[in-house]
XYZ file of C-alpha atoms in Angstrom:
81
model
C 6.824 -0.983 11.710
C 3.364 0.181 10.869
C 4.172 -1.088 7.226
C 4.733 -4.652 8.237
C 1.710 -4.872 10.708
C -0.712 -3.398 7.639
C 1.169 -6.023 4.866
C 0.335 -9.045 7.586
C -2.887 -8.042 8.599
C -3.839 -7.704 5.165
C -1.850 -11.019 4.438
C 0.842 -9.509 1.913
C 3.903 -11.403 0.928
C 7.118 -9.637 1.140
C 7.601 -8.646 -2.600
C 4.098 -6.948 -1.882
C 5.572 -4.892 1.248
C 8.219 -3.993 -0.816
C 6.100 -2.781 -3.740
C 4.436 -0.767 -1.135
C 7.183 0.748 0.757
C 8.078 2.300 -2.581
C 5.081 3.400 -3.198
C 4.739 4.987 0.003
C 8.700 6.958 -0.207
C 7.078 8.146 -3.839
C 3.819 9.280 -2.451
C 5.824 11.314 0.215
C 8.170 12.934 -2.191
C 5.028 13.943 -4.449
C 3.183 15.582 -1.227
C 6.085 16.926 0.694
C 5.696 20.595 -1.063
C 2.195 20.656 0.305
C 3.535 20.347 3.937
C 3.187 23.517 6.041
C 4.899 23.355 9.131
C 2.184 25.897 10.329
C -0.231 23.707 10.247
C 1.440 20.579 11.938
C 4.387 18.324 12.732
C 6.192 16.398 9.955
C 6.120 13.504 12.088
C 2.375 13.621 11.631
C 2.107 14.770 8.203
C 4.314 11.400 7.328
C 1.790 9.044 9.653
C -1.399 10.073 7.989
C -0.165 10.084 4.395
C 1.567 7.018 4.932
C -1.265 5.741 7.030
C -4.092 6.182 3.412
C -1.925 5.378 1.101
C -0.896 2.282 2.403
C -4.732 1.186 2.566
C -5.427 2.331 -0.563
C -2.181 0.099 -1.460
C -2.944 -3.352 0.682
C -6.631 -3.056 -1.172
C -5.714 -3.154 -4.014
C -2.497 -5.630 -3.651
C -5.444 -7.894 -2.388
C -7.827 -7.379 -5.104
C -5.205 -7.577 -7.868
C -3.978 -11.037 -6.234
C -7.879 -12.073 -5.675
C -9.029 -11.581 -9.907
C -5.380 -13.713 -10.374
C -6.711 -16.490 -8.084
C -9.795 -16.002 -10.107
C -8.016 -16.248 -13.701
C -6.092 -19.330 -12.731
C -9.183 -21.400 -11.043
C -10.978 -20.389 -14.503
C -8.573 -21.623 -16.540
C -8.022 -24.702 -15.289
C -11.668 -25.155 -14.818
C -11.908 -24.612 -18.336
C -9.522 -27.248 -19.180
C -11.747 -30.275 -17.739
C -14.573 -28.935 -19.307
């Protein structure tokens, strides 16, 4: 699925992908009253919401478990200091 090629491209574990896929099912629900079938196909609709969120989502997965990396290196730096 387009989930699980984004979460290992982006080099997520799988608590992260499913973090995300919940994210994603929320994000729908919140934007499905702003979907007007006059405009376009569902199918579509789904693919590009789906498609931002879930880089907004990977980002910051990544960043969040880059300043962690960064907390624990520090720390234990600061123990042989």
């Amino acid at each position: 699925s387009k989930v699980r090629r984004t979460a290992e491209s982006h080099d997520l574990c799988d608590a992260d992908r499913k973090d995300i896929v919940q994210q994603l099912r929320i994000e729908l629900y919140h934007r499905a009253a702003s979907f007007d079938h006059r405009r376009g196909d569902w199918r579509i609709f789904v693919r590009i919401v789906t498609e931002r969120r879930l880089a907004s989502l990977a980002a910051r997965t990544r960043r969040k478990r880059k300043r962690l990396r960064l907390m624990d290196n520090t720390s234990l730096c600061s123990q042989f200091a």
